[in-house]
Tab-separated table of C-alpha atoms in Angstrom:
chain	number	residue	atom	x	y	z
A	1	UNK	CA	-22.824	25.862	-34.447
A	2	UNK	CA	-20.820	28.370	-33.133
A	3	UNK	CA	-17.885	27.341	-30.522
A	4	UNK	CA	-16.608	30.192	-28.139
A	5	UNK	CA	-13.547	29.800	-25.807
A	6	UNK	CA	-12.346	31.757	-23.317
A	7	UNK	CA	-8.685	33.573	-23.961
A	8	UNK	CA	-6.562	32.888	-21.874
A	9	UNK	CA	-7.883	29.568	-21.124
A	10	UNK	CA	-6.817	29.500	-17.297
A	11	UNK	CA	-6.929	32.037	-14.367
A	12	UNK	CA	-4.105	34.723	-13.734
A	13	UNK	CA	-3.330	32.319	-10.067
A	14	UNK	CA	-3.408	29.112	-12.273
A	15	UNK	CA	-0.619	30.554	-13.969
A	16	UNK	CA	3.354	28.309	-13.788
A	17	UNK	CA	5.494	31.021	-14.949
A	18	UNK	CA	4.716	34.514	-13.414
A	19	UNK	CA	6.152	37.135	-14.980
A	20	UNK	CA	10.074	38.717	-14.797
A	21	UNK	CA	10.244	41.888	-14.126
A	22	UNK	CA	12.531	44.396	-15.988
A	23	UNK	CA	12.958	47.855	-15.397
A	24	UNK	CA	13.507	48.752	-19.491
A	25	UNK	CA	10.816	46.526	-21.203
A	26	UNK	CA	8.448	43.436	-20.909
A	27	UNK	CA	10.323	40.546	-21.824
A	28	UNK	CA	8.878	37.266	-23.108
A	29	UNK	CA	9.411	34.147	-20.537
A	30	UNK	CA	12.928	32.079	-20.980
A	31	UNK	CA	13.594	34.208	-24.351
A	32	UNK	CA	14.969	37.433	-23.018
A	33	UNK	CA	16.668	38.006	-26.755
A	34	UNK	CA	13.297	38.192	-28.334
A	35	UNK	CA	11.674	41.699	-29.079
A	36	UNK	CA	8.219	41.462	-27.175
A	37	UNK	CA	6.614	43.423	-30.442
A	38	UNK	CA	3.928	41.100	-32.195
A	39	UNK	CA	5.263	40.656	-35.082
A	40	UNK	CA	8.710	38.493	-33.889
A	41	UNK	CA	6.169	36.845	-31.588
A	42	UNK	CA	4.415	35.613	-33.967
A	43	UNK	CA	7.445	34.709	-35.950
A	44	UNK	CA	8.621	33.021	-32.427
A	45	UNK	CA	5.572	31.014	-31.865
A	46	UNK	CA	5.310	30.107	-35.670
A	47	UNK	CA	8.763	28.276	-35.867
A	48	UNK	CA	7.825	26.578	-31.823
A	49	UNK	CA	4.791	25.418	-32.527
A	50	UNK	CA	3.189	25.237	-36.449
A	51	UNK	CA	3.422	22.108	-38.246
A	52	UNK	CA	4.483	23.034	-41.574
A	53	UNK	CA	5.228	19.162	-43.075
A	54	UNK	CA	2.005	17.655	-41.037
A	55	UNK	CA	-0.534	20.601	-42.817
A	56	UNK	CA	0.596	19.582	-46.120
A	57	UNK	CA	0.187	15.972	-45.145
A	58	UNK	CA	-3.493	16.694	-43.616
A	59	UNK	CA	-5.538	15.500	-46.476
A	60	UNK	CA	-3.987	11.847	-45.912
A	61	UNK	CA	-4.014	11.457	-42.427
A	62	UNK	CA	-7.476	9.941	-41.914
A	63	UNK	CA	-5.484	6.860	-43.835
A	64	UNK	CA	-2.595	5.949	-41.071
A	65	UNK	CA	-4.137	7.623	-38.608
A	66	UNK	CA	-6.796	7.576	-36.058
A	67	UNK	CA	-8.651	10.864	-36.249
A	68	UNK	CA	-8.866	11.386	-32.166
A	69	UNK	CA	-7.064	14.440	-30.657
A	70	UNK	CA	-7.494	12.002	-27.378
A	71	UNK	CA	-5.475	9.165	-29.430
A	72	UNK	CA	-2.406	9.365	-27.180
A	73	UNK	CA	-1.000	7.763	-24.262
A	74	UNK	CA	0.070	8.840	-21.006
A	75	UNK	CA	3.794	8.435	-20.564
A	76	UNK	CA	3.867	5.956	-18.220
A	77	UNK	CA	1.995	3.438	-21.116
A	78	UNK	CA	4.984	4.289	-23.976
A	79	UNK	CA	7.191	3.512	-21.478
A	80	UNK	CA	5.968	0.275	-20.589
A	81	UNK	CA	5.910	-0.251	-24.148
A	82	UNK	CA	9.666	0.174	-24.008
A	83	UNK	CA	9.654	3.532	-26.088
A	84	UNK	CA	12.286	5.798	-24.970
A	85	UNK	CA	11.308	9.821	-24.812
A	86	UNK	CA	13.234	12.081	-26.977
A	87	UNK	CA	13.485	15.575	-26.475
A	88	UNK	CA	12.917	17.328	-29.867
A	89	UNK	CA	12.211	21.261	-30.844
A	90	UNK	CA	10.966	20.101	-34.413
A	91	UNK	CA	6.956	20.756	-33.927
A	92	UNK	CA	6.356	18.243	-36.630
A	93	UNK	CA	7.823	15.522	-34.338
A	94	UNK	CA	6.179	16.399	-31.461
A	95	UNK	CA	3.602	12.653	-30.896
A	96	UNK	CA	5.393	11.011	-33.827
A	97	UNK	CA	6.396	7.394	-32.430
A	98	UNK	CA	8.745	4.896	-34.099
A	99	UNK	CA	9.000	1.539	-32.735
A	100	UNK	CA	10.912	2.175	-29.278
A	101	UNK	CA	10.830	6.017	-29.487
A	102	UNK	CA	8.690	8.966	-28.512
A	103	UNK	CA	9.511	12.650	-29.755
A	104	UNK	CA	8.332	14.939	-27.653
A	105	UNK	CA	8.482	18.676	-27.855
A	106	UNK	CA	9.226	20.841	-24.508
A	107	UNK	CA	6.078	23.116	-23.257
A	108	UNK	CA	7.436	26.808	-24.505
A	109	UNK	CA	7.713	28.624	-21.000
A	110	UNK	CA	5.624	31.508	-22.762
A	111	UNK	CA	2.090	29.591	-22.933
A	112	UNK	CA	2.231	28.479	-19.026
A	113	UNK	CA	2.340	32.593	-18.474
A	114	UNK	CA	-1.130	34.299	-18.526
A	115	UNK	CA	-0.053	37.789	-19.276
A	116	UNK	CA	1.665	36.634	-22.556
A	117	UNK	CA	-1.434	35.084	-23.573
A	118	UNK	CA	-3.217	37.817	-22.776
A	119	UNK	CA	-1.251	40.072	-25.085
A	120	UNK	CA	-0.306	37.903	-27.561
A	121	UNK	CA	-3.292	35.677	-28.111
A	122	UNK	CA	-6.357	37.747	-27.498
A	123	UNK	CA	-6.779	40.768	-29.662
A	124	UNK	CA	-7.685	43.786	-27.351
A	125	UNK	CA	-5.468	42.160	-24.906
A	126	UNK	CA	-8.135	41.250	-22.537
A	127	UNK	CA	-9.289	37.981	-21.150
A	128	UNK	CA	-13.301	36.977	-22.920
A	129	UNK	CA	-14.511	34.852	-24.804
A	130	UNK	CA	-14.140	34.317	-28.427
A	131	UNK	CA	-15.242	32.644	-31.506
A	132	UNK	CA	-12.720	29.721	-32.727
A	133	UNK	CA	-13.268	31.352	-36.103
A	134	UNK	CA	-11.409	34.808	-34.928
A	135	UNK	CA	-8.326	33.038	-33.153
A	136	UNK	CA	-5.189	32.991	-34.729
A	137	UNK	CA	-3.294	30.084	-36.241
A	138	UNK	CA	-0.583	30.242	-33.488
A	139	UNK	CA	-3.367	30.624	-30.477
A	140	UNK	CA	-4.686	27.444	-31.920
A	141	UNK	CA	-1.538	25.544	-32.284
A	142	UNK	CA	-0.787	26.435	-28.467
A	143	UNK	CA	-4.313	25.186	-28.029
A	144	UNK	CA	-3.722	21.890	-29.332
A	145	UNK	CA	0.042	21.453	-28.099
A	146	UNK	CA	-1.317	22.484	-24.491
A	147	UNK	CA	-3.845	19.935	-24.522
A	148	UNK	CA	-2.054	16.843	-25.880
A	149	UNK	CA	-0.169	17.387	-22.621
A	150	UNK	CA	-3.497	16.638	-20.503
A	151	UNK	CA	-3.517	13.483	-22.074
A	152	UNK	CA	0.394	12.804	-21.758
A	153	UNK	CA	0.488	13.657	-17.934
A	154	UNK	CA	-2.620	11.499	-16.219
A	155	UNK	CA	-0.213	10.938	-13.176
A	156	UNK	CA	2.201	12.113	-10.706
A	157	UNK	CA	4.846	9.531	-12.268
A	158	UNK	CA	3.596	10.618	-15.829
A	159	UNK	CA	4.292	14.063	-14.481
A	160	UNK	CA	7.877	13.201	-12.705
A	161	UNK	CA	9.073	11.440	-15.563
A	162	UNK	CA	8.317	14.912	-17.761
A	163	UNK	CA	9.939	16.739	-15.408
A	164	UNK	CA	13.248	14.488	-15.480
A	165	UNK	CA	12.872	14.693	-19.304
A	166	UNK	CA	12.771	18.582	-19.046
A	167	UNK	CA	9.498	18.346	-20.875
A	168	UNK	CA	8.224	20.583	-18.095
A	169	UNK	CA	9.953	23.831	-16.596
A	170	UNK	CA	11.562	22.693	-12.713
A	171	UNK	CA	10.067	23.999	-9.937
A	172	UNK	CA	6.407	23.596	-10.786
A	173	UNK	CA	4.494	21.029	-8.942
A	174	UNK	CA	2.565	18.384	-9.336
A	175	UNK	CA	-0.533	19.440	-7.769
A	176	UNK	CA	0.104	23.419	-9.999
A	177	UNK	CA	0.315	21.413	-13.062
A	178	UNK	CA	-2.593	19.972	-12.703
A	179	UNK	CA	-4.891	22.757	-11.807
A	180	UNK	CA	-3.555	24.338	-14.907
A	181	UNK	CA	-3.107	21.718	-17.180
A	182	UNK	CA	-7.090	20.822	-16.510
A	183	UNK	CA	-8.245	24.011	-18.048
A	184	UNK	CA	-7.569	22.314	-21.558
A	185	UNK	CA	-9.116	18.910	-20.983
A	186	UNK	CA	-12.402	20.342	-22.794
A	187	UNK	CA	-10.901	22.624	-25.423
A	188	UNK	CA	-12.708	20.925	-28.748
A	189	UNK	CA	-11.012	20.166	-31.952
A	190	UNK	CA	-12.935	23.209	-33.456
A	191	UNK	CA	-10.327	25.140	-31.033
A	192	UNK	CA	-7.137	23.645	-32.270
A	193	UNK	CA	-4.821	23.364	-35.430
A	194	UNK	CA	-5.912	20.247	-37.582
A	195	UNK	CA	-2.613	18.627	-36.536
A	196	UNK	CA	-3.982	18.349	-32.516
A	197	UNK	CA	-7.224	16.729	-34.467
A	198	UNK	CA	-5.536	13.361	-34.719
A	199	UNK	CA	-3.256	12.297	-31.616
A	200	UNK	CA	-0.134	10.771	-31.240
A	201	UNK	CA	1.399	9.376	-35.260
A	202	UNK	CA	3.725	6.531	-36.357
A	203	UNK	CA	6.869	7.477	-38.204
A	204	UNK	CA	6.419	4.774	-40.737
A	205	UNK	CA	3.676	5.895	-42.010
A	206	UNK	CA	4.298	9.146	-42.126
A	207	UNK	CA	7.613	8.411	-44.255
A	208	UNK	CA	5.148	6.547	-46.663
A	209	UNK	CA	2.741	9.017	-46.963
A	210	UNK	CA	5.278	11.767	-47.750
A	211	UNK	CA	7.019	10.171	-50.421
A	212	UNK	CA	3.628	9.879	-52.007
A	213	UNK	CA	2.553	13.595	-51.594
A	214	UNK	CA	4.641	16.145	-53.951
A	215	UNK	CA	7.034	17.442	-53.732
A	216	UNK	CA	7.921	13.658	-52.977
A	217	UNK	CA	10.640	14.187	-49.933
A	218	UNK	CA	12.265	10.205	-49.160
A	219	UNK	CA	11.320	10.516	-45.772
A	220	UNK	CA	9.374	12.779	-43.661
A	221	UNK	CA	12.155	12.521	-40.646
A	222	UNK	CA	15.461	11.014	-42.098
A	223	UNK	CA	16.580	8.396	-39.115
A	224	UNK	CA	19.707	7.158	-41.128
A	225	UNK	CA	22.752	9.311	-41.599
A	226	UNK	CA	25.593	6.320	-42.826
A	227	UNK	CA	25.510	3.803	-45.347
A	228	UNK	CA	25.574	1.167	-42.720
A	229	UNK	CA	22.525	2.239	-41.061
A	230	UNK	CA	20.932	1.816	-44.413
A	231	UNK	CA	21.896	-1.626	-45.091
A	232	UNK	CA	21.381	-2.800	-42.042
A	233	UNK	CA	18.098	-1.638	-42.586
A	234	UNK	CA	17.254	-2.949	-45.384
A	235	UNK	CA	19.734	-6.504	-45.129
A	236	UNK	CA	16.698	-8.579	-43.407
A	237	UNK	CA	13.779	-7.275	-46.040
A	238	UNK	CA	16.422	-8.655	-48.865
A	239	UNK	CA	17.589	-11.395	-47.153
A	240	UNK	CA	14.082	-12.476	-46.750
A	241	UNK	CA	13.521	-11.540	-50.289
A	242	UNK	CA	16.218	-13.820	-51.619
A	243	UNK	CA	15.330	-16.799	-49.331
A	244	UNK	CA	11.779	-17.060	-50.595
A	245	UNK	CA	12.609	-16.452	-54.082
A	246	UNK	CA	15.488	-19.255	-53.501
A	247	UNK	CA	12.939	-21.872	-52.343
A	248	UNK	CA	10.899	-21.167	-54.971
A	249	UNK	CA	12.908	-21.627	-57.323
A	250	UNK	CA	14.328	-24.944	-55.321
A	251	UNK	CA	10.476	-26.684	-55.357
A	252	UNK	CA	10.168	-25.291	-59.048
A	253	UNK	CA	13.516	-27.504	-60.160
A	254	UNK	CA	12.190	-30.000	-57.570
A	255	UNK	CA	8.985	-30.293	-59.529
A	256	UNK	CA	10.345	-30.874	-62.905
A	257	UNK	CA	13.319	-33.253	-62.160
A	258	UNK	CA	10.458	-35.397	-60.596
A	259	UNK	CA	7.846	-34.664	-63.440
A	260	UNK	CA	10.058	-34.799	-66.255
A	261	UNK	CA	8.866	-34.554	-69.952
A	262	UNK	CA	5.491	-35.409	-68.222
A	263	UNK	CA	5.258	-31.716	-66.638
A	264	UNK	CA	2.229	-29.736	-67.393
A	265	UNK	CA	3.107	-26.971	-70.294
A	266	UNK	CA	1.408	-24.474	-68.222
A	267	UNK	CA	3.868	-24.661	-65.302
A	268	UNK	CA	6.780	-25.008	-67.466
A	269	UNK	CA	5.784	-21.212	-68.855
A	270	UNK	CA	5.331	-20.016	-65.560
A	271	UNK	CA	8.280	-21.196	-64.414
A	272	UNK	CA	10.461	-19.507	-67.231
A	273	UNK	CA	8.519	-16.396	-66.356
A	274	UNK	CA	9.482	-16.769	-62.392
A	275	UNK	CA	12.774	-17.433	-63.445
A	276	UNK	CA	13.338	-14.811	-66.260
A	277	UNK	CA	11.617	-12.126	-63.645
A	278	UNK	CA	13.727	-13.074	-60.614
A	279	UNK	CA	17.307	-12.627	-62.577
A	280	UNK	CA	16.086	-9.439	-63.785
A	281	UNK	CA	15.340	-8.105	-60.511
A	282	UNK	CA	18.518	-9.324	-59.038
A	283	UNK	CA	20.276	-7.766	-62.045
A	284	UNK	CA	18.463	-4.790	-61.544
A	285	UNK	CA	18.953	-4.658	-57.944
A	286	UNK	CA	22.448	-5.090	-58.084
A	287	UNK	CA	22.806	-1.929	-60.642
A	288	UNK	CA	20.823	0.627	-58.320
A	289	UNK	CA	22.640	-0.733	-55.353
A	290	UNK	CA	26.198	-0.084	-57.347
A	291	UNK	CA	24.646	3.168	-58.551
A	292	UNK	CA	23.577	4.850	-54.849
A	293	UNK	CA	27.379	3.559	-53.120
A	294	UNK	CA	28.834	5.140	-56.272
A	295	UNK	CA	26.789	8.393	-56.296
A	296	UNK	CA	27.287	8.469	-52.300
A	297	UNK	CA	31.284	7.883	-51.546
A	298	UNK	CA	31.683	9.746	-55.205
A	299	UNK	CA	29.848	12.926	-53.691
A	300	UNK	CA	31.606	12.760	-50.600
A	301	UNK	CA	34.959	12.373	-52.342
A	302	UNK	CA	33.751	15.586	-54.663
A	303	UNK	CA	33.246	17.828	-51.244
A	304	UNK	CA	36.669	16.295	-50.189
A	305	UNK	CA	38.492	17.185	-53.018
A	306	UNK	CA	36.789	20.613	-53.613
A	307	UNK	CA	37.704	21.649	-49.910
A	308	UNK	CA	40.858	21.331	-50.447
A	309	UNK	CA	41.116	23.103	-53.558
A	310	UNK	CA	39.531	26.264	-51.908
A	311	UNK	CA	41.814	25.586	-48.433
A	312	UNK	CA	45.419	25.971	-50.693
A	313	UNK	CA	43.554	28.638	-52.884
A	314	UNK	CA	43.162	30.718	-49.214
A	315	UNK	CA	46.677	29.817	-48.587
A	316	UNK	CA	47.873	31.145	-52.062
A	317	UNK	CA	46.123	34.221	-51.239
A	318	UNK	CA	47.638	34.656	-48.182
């Protein structure tokens, strides 16, 4: 069946940003440094809005995810989930939660004006309708970013609190936002990127899933940047690690002081197997963990040292 939609999606009045004037050349909204031809446009709206890392990761997201573009809550529900919003330009973040934070990316200034979607979206440069099948990636990205917003802002106080994040250009009001922000409550999922299929994504999974998928990246958004971030981490999974695998052991020696020559044979093998298993791992744990300080301080002391070098090298030179 075929699904047409209307380009530009609102009315030239519905528009938030009108137009700035200049006497030499149209100039795209909030980026007067970018040439208005099509080409760096498209370049523009590629790097703002196209989710590179989340496309490659498509095939996989009907497994952590809940394939619903409408899967996301308003603001005021992460927040009285006691998730904190942060203000990221990475597209790939934009809906990615992890435990008490949001990512959210800004609305571009560009797709609240109707004359740039008019000339940059629509190919004749005239507002009709058209088949999803002849828009262009970035016209469906907008599509999709645009309308994850109508589910974000439900409220004034869902609206205020974008506003104070600067998720929304100052000056617009409540009662604009909303007459424009309504014209993408029906776009369908045929209409948008695959990303905008699925809704808002948690971080955890994501990191799993894109370990898994080649090229096999250790994270799909690194969080930790020291080696105390790490092992603080990690110190409760391995403390809880070696706790159970201590009281095992305990109820194991428990087991056969009470027992005694009378313990069943069975149990005795599967206790030298436990045993044998659980000082290899700790052997083995203790080796990588002696491996990644070494390979981490001895890289940093490399860069040291090699800075330096080239810093008396100038100095010779000089």
């Amino acid at each position: 069946m075929t699904t047409v939609i209307h380009i530009p999606p609102f009315g030239h009045r519905d528009e938030l940003i009108p137009d700035v004037p200049d006497g030499r050349q149209e100039i795209v909204p909030n980026v007067p440094i970018l040439s208005p031809n099509q080409e760096e446009v498209d370049k523009f709206l590629a790097r703002e809005l196209r989710t590179n890392m989340l496309e490659r990761l498509s095939p996989y997201l009907t497994f952590i995810a809940r394939r619903s573009g409408a899967h996301i809550d308003a603001l005021d529900e992460h927040i009285g989930k006691g998730r904190e919003i942060v203000v990221t330009e990475n597209p790939d973040l934009h809906l990615v939660w992890y435990y008490n934070t949001l990512y959210l990316k800004p609305i571009p200034h560009c797709l609240l004006n109707y004359a740039f979607w008019r000339k940059y979206f629509s190919r004749n440069h005239q507002a009709q309708p058209y088949d999803v099948s002849a828009l262009g990636s970035n016209c469906l990205y907008a599509l999709g970013f645009l309308r994850s917003y109508y589910h974000l802002i439900g409220h004034e106080s869902d609206f205020k609190l974008a506003v104070k994040q600067h998720l929304i250009p100052k000056g617009i009001s409540y009662w604009d936002f909303q007459i424009f922000i309504h014209h993408f409550s029906t776009i369908p999922d045929a209409a948008v990127a695959h990303r905008y299929h699925y809704g808002q994504l948690r971080l955890t999974r994501l990191n799993f899933v894109a370990w898994l998928v080649p090229p096999h990246p250790l994270y799909y958004h690194q969080l930790d940047w020291q080696m105390g971030q790490h092992f603080h981490r990690w110190a409760p999974v391995l403390l809880f690690l070696w706790a159970s695998t201590n009281l095992c052991l305990s109820s194991i020696q428990v087991i056969h002081n009470t027992k005694g020559a009378h313990t069943w044979a069975a149990f005795d093998t599967i206790s030298w197997i436990f045993a044998t298993a659980t000082l290899v791992f700790l052997v083995t744990l203790s080796v990588f963990l002696s491996i990644v300080v070494l390979t981490v301080y001895g890289t940093q002391l490399s860069f040291a040292v090699n800075t330096l070098r080239r810093y008396w090298r100038a100095r010779e030179i000089a």
